[in-house]
Coordinates of C-alpha atoms and ligand atoms in Angstrom, one line a residue:
M3 CA 2.4 -84.7 9.2
R4 CA 5.0 -87.8 9.9
V5 CA 6.0 -89.1 7.0
I6 CA 8.5 -92.0 6.1
L7 CA 10.6 -91.9 3.5
V8 CA 11.2 -95.2 1.0
E9 CA 13.5 -95.3 -1.7
R10 CA 14.3 -98.7 -4.2
L11 CA 17.4 -99.0 -5.7
T12 CA 19.5 -100.5 -8.3
P13 CA 22.1 -102.2 -7.0
G14 CA 25.2 -99.9 -7.3
E15 CA 22.7 -96.8 -7.3
Q16 CA 23.8 -94.2 -4.9
P17 CA 21.4 -94.0 -2.1
S18 CA 19.9 -90.6 -2.6
L19 CA 17.2 -89.3 -0.2
N20 CA 18.4 -86.1 0.4
E21 CA 16.4 -84.4 -2.0
L22 CA 13.4 -85.9 -1.2
E23 CA 13.9 -85.0 2.2
A24 CA 14.3 -81.4 1.6
L25 CA 11.4 -81.4 -0.8
V26 CA 9.3 -82.7 2.1
K27 CA 10.9 -80.1 4.3
T28 CA 9.3 -77.6 2.1
L29 CA 5.8 -78.4 3.3
N30 CA 6.6 -78.6 6.8
Y31 CA 6.5 -82.8 7.1
E32 CA 8.8 -84.6 9.7
V33 CA 11.0 -87.6 8.5
V34 CA 10.4 -90.0 11.0
A35 CA 11.9 -93.0 9.5
K36 CA 13.8 -94.0 6.1
V37 CA 13.7 -96.9 4.1
Q38 CA 15.8 -98.2 1.5
Q39 CA 16.2 -101.4 -0.2
F40 CA 18.5 -102.5 -3.3
R41 CA 16.6 -104.8 -6.0
P42 CA 15.1 -104.5 -9.2
P43 CA 11.4 -103.2 -9.0
D44 CA 8.8 -105.7 -7.8
P45 CA 6.1 -105.1 -10.1
A46 CA 3.2 -105.4 -7.8
Y47 CA 4.7 -103.0 -4.5
Q48 CA 7.9 -101.4 -6.3
I49 CA 9.9 -102.7 -2.8
G50 CA 9.9 -106.6 -2.5
R51 CA 6.9 -107.9 -0.2
G52 CA 8.8 -108.8 2.9
K53 CA 9.8 -104.9 3.2
V54 CA 5.9 -103.9 2.4
K55 CA 5.5 -105.8 5.9
E56 CA 8.3 -104.0 7.7
L57 CA 7.0 -100.9 6.4
A58 CA 3.7 -101.4 7.6
A59 CA 5.3 -102.3 10.7
L60 CA 7.0 -99.0 10.8
V61 CA 4.0 -96.9 10.0
K62 CA 2.5 -98.5 12.7
S63 CA 5.6 -98.1 15.6
N64 CA 6.3 -94.3 14.2
Q65 CA 2.6 -93.0 14.3
A66 CA 3.4 -91.9 10.5
E67 CA 0.7 -90.7 8.5
R68 CA 2.3 -91.2 5.1
V69 CA 4.6 -92.9 3.3
V70 CA 6.6 -91.3 0.3
F71 CA 8.5 -92.9 -2.3
R72 CA 11.1 -91.4 -4.2
N73 CA 10.7 -93.8 -7.0
Q74 CA 8.0 -93.5 -9.1
L75 CA 4.8 -95.6 -8.3
T76 CA 2.3 -96.9 -11.3
P77 CA -1.4 -96.0 -9.9
S78 CA -1.7 -100.0 -9.2
Q79 CA 1.1 -99.7 -7.1
A80 CA 0.2 -97.0 -5.1
Y81 CA -3.0 -98.2 -4.5
K82 CA -2.3 -101.7 -3.3
L83 CA 0.4 -100.3 -1.0
S84 CA -1.6 -98.1 0.6
R85 CA -4.0 -101.0 1.5
L86 CA -1.2 -103.0 3.1
V87 CA 0.8 -100.2 4.9
G88 CA -2.5 -98.6 6.3
V89 CA -1.7 -95.0 4.9
E90 CA -1.7 -93.1 2.0
V91 CA 1.6 -94.0 0.4
V92 CA 2.5 -91.1 -2.4
D93 CA 5.5 -90.7 -5.0
R94 CA 7.6 -87.5 -5.2
F95 CA 5.7 -86.4 -8.0
Q96 CA 2.8 -86.0 -5.6
I97 CA 5.0 -83.9 -3.4
V98 CA 6.5 -81.9 -6.2
L99 CA 2.5 -80.9 -6.8
E100 CA 1.9 -80.1 -3.5
I101 CA 5.2 -77.8 -3.3
F102 CA 3.9 -76.1 -6.5
A103 CA 0.2 -75.8 -5.3
M104 CA 1.4 -74.3 -2.1
R105 CA 3.5 -72.0 -4.2
A106 CA 1.1 -70.9 -6.9
G107 CA 0.0 -67.4 -6.7
S108 CA -1.6 -66.3 -9.6
P109 CA -5.0 -67.8 -11.4
E110 CA -3.2 -69.0 -13.9
A111 CA -0.9 -70.8 -11.6
K112 CA -3.2 -72.5 -9.8
L113 CA -4.9 -73.6 -12.6
Q114 CA -2.2 -75.1 -14.2
I115 CA -1.5 -77.0 -10.9
E116 CA -4.9 -78.2 -10.5
Y117 CA -4.8 -79.3 -14.3
A118 CA -1.3 -81.4 -13.4
R119 CA -3.1 -82.9 -10.0
L120 CA -6.4 -83.8 -11.9
R121 CA -4.0 -85.8 -14.9
Y122 CA -1.8 -87.5 -11.6
E123 CA -5.6 -88.3 -10.2
L124 CA -6.8 -89.8 -13.0
P125 CA -5.1 -93.0 -13.6
K126 CA -5.4 -93.9 -9.6
I127 CA -9.3 -93.4 -10.1
R128 CA -9.1 -96.0 -13.1
E129 CA -7.0 -98.3 -10.7
Q130 CA -9.8 -97.7 -8.2
I131 CA -12.6 -99.1 -10.6
K132 CA -10.5 -101.9 -11.5
A133 CA -9.9 -103.0 -7.9
L134 CA -13.4 -102.6 -7.1
L135 CA -14.4 -105.0 -9.9
S136 CA -11.8 -107.6 -9.1
V137 CA -12.7 -110.5 -6.9
E138 CA -10.2 -109.1 -4.4
Q139 CA -13.1 -107.0 -2.8
P140 CA -16.6 -109.1 -3.5
G141 CA -18.3 -107.2 -1.0
F142 CA -17.8 -104.0 -3.0
R143 CA -19.1 -104.6 -5.7
G144 CA -21.8 -102.8 -7.4
G145 CA -22.5 -99.5 -5.7
G146 CA -18.9 -98.5 -5.0
E147 CA -17.9 -99.3 -9.0
Y148 CA -20.8 -96.8 -9.7
E149 CA -19.3 -94.0 -7.4
V150 CA -16.0 -94.2 -8.7
N151 CA -17.3 -94.2 -12.4
V152 CA -19.1 -90.9 -11.7
R153 CA -15.7 -89.3 -9.7
Y154 CA -14.0 -90.0 -13.2
D155 CA -16.6 -88.9 -15.2
M156 CA -16.5 -85.8 -13.1
V157 CA -12.6 -85.7 -13.4
K158 CA -12.5 -85.7 -17.0
R159 CA -15.3 -82.8 -17.6
K160 CA -13.2 -80.9 -15.1
L161 CA -10.0 -81.0 -17.5
A162 CA -11.7 -80.2 -20.3
N163 CA -13.2 -77.3 -18.7
L164 CA -9.6 -76.0 -17.6
R165 CA -8.0 -76.7 -20.8
R166 CA -10.2 -73.7 -21.9
K167 CA -10.0 -71.7 -18.8
L168 CA -6.3 -71.7 -19.4
K169 CA -6.2 -71.1 -23.3
S170 CA -8.1 -67.8 -22.3
L171 CA -5.1 -66.7 -19.8
E172 CA -2.7 -66.9 -21.9
K173 CA -2.3 -63.2 -22.6
T174 CA -2.6 -61.4 -19.0
R175 CA 1.2 -62.2 -17.9
E176 CA 2.5 -59.8 -20.3
E177 CA 0.2 -57.2 -19.0
R178 CA 0.8 -57.7 -15.7
R179 CA 4.7 -57.3 -16.3
K180 CA 3.9 -53.8 -17.9
F181 CA 1.7 -52.8 -15.1
R182 CA 4.3 -53.6 -12.4
R183 CA 7.0 -51.3 -14.5
K184 CA 4.9 -48.8 -15.0
R185 CA 4.9 -47.9 -10.9
G186 CA 8.8 -47.8 -11.0
F187 CA 9.7 -50.5 -8.9
K188 CA 12.7 -53.0 -10.0
L189 CA 11.9 -56.9 -9.3
V190 CA 14.5 -59.3 -9.2
A191 CA 14.0 -63.0 -8.9
L192 CA 15.8 -65.5 -7.1
A193 CA 16.3 -68.8 -8.9
G194 CA 18.0 -72.5 -8.0
Y195 CA 17.6 -75.8 -6.9
T196 CA 16.1 -76.4 -3.9
N197 CA 18.6 -76.0 -0.8
S198 CA 20.8 -73.6 -2.7
G199 CA 20.3 -70.9 -0.5
K200 CA 17.5 -68.8 -2.1
S201 CA 15.4 -68.6 1.3
T202 CA 18.5 -68.0 3.2
L203 CA 19.9 -64.9 0.7
L204 CA 16.2 -63.3 0.8
N205 CA 16.6 -63.2 4.7
A206 CA 20.0 -61.5 4.1
L207 CA 19.4 -59.0 2.1
T208 CA 15.5 -58.1 3.1
D209 CA 13.8 -56.8 6.2
A210 CA 11.9 -59.9 7.4
R211 CA 9.3 -57.5 8.8
A212 CA 9.3 -55.0 5.8
E213 CA 7.0 -56.8 3.5
V214 CA 6.2 -54.7 0.3
D215 CA 3.8 -51.8 1.3
D216 CA 1.9 -52.3 -2.1
M217 CA -1.5 -54.7 -2.2
Y218 CA -0.4 -55.6 -5.5
F219 CA 2.5 -57.2 -4.9
T220 CA 1.7 -58.5 -1.1
T221 CA -1.6 -60.5 -2.8
L222 CA 0.3 -61.3 -6.1
M223 CA 3.9 -62.1 -4.8
P224 CA 3.8 -63.2 -0.8
R225 CA 7.3 -63.7 -0.9
T226 CA 8.1 -60.3 -2.4
R227 CA 10.3 -58.1 -0.3
A228 CA 12.3 -54.6 -0.6
L229 CA 16.0 -54.6 -0.6
K230 CA 17.1 -53.1 2.9
S231 CA 19.4 -51.1 0.7
S232 CA 17.0 -49.7 -1.8
R233 CA 13.6 -49.8 -1.3
M234 CA 12.4 -49.7 -5.2
I235 CA 14.5 -52.9 -5.6
L236 CA 11.8 -55.9 -4.9
L237 CA 13.5 -59.5 -4.1
T238 CA 11.5 -62.4 -4.7
D239 CA 11.9 -66.4 -3.6
T240 CA 10.7 -68.7 -6.3
V241 CA 10.2 -72.1 -6.3
G242 CA 13.2 -74.5 -6.6
F243 CA 14.1 -76.3 -9.8
I244 CA 13.7 -79.9 -9.4
D245 CA 15.4 -82.9 -11.7
D246 CA 13.6 -85.0 -13.9
L247 CA 10.0 -83.4 -14.0
P248 CA 7.8 -85.1 -16.5
P249 CA 6.6 -83.4 -19.2
W250 CA 3.2 -82.9 -17.4
L251 CA 4.4 -81.5 -14.4
F252 CA 6.9 -79.1 -16.2
E253 CA 3.7 -76.4 -17.5
A254 CA 2.8 -76.5 -13.7
F255 CA 6.3 -76.1 -12.9
K256 CA 6.5 -73.2 -15.4
A257 CA 3.7 -71.4 -13.9
T258 CA 4.6 -71.5 -10.4
L259 CA 7.7 -69.9 -11.4
E260 CA 5.7 -67.1 -12.8
E261 CA 8.1 -64.5 -10.6
I262 CA 10.7 -65.2 -13.4
Y263 CA 8.1 -63.8 -15.8
M264 CA 7.8 -60.5 -14.6
A265 CA 11.3 -60.0 -13.2
D266 CA 14.0 -57.9 -14.6
L267 CA 16.8 -59.7 -13.1
V268 CA 17.4 -63.1 -11.9
V269 CA 20.2 -63.8 -9.4
L270 CA 20.8 -67.5 -9.9
L271 CA 22.3 -69.6 -7.0
V272 CA 24.6 -72.2 -7.5
D273 CA 25.3 -74.3 -4.7
A274 CA 29.0 -74.4 -4.0
S275 CA 29.4 -77.3 -1.8
D276 CA 28.1 -79.7 -5.1
S277 CA 30.8 -81.7 -6.6
V278 CA 31.9 -79.9 -9.8
P279 CA 29.9 -82.4 -12.0
E280 CA 26.8 -81.9 -10.1
M281 CA 27.3 -78.0 -10.3
I282 CA 27.9 -78.1 -13.7
R283 CA 24.7 -80.4 -14.6
K284 CA 22.6 -78.0 -12.6
L285 CA 24.0 -74.6 -13.8
R286 CA 23.0 -76.3 -17.2
T287 CA 19.8 -77.6 -16.6
S288 CA 19.1 -74.0 -14.8
Q289 CA 20.0 -71.8 -17.7
K290 CA 18.3 -74.1 -20.0
I291 CA 15.1 -73.5 -18.3
L292 CA 15.7 -69.6 -17.5
A293 CA 16.1 -69.0 -21.3
G294 CA 12.6 -70.0 -22.0
Y295 CA 12.0 -66.5 -19.7
H296 CA 14.2 -64.0 -21.9
V297 CA 15.2 -62.2 -18.7
K298 CA 18.9 -61.1 -17.7
T299 CA 20.5 -63.4 -15.1
I300 CA 23.6 -63.2 -12.9
T301 CA 24.8 -66.0 -10.9
A302 CA 25.4 -66.4 -7.6
L303 CA 28.1 -69.3 -6.2
N304 CA 26.6 -70.0 -2.1
K305 CA 27.8 -71.4 0.5
I306 CA 31.6 -70.8 0.1
D307 CA 32.2 -70.7 3.4
L308 CA 31.9 -74.8 2.9
I309 CA 34.8 -75.4 0.6
T310 CA 38.4 -74.3 0.7
E311 CA 40.5 -71.5 -1.0
E312 CA 41.6 -74.2 -3.4
E313 CA 38.4 -75.4 -4.5
L314 CA 36.7 -71.9 -4.9
K315 CA 39.3 -70.9 -6.8
R316 CA 38.7 -73.8 -9.3
K317 CA 34.5 -73.6 -9.2
M318 CA 34.8 -70.0 -10.1
E319 CA 37.2 -71.3 -12.6
V320 CA 34.8 -73.5 -14.0
L321 CA 31.9 -71.0 -13.9
H322 CA 33.3 -68.1 -15.5
S323 CA 33.4 -70.2 -18.5
M324 CA 29.4 -70.5 -18.4
T325 CA 28.2 -67.1 -17.1
S326 CA 28.9 -63.9 -17.6
T327 CA 28.5 -62.5 -14.1
L328 CA 29.5 -64.3 -11.4
V329 CA 29.4 -63.3 -7.7
P330 CA 30.9 -65.8 -4.8
I331 CA 28.9 -65.4 -1.6
S332 CA 27.8 -66.6 1.4
A333 CA 24.2 -66.3 2.3
A334 CA 24.4 -67.7 5.8
R335 CA 27.3 -66.0 7.0
G336 CA 26.7 -62.9 5.1
T337 CA 29.8 -62.8 2.5
N338 CA 30.3 -61.0 -0.2
L339 CA 27.2 -59.8 -0.1
D340 CA 27.7 -56.4 -0.9
A341 CA 29.2 -57.3 -4.3
L342 CA 26.2 -59.4 -5.1
L343 CA 24.0 -56.3 -4.0
E344 CA 26.2 -54.0 -6.5
S345 CA 25.6 -56.4 -9.4
I346 CA 22.0 -56.2 -8.7
R347 CA 21.8 -52.4 -8.7
T348 CA 23.7 -52.3 -12.3
N349 CA 21.9 -55.1 -13.9
A350 CA 18.3 -54.9 -12.5
Ligands
LIG420 P1 16.3 -72.9 -0.8 O1 15.6 -74.2 -0.8 O2 16.8 -72.5 -1.8 O3 15.3 -71.9 -0.1 O4 17.7 -73.1 0.5 P2 17.6 -72.5 1.9 O5 17.6 -70.9 1.8 O6 16.2 -73.3 2.7 O7 18.9 -72.7 2.5 C1 19.1 -74.6 2.6 C2 20.0 -75.1 3.5 O8 21.2 -74.4 2.9 C3 19.8 -74.6 4.9 O9 19.9 -75.3 5.6 C4 20.4 -73.2 5.0 O10 21.0 -73.0 6.2 C5 22.1 -74.0 4.3 N1 23.0 -72.2 3.7 C6 22.2 -71.7 3.0 N2 23.0 -70.6 2.8 C7 24.3 -71.1 2.9 C8 25.4 -70.6 2.9 O11 25.9 -69.8 2.8 N3 26.5 -71.6 4.0 C9 25.9 -72.4 4.7 N4 26.7 -73.4 5.1 N5 24.9 -72.7 4.5 C10 23.9 -72.2 4.0
LIG421 MG1 13.3 -72.0 0.3

């Protein structure tokens, strides 16, 4: 999918499309252009009207199939923008939802994400009804409004239905954890922000071809593999932590992280190339999220090949005061992975 990324910035704000770019790449999208504008938000379009025209031209010349805003869009803004630029316009939350949907393994996670998706969609449908009723499209009056109303009622009924199903599923999680323990495997989950190096580390410590030879794990957790060095220790990748999730998305996020519920140990990855304040902020947020899972955690400071020895020393000192077990590594270069494995074996 060819996409254009857009962000509107308040004057003085730092441009920050990096995270959004990493997110859309998780979905295998190709970024064909980026648009940034400094201005206060426009109530109708988020960006300025002139910029919308520019965006429409960019969509055409780049044959983009979708436009993704870093800023949250109101349903009305998304609707109006889509009509003007000619392709679907979505915001970061829609992308996050799609990543969760891709990663959801268990029936419960799938339901949670479906629930969040419908809640995201509901106000958009309301906006469609409003637009159909407005004088903007006199041709659509009548029939169209009825269809959209039917769709609106259907989504509302589905939401009520999902709430009931989710309630009945709450218990199965603990049962699954017990079931796995009986089989004698240890499960280690990799956690951390998007781009911290989880997938790279998974590849470094496991054999790509040696998927776990057990139906239970391959169906429930497709990104789970046995360690090269200890076949009874399974390593699993998880969806990356994401900043600024609204409450309605947070439940879906937690469900997507359910490998962590089942894990004996979490290896939390921290990106050493982040600035110290950014590193501290991300580590604190990660620790807060993980606290809800009551699982033992060790921290790996990754990408140490990108910083000087001085910097490493300083960052290790800062992190030492915030974590119990800390191992500096480079997943990409394979540096110090033996020490990490040793720590995994003793803690799992
Ligand atoms: P994930 O989002 O946490 O799964 O992160 P990835 O494993 O996809 O890595 C994100 C980016 O960081 C990729 O471009 C990796 O090549 C890079 N990366 C991962 N580990 C290291 C490392 O130890 N050193 C360096 N220099 N880059 C790394
Ligand atoms: Mg990854």
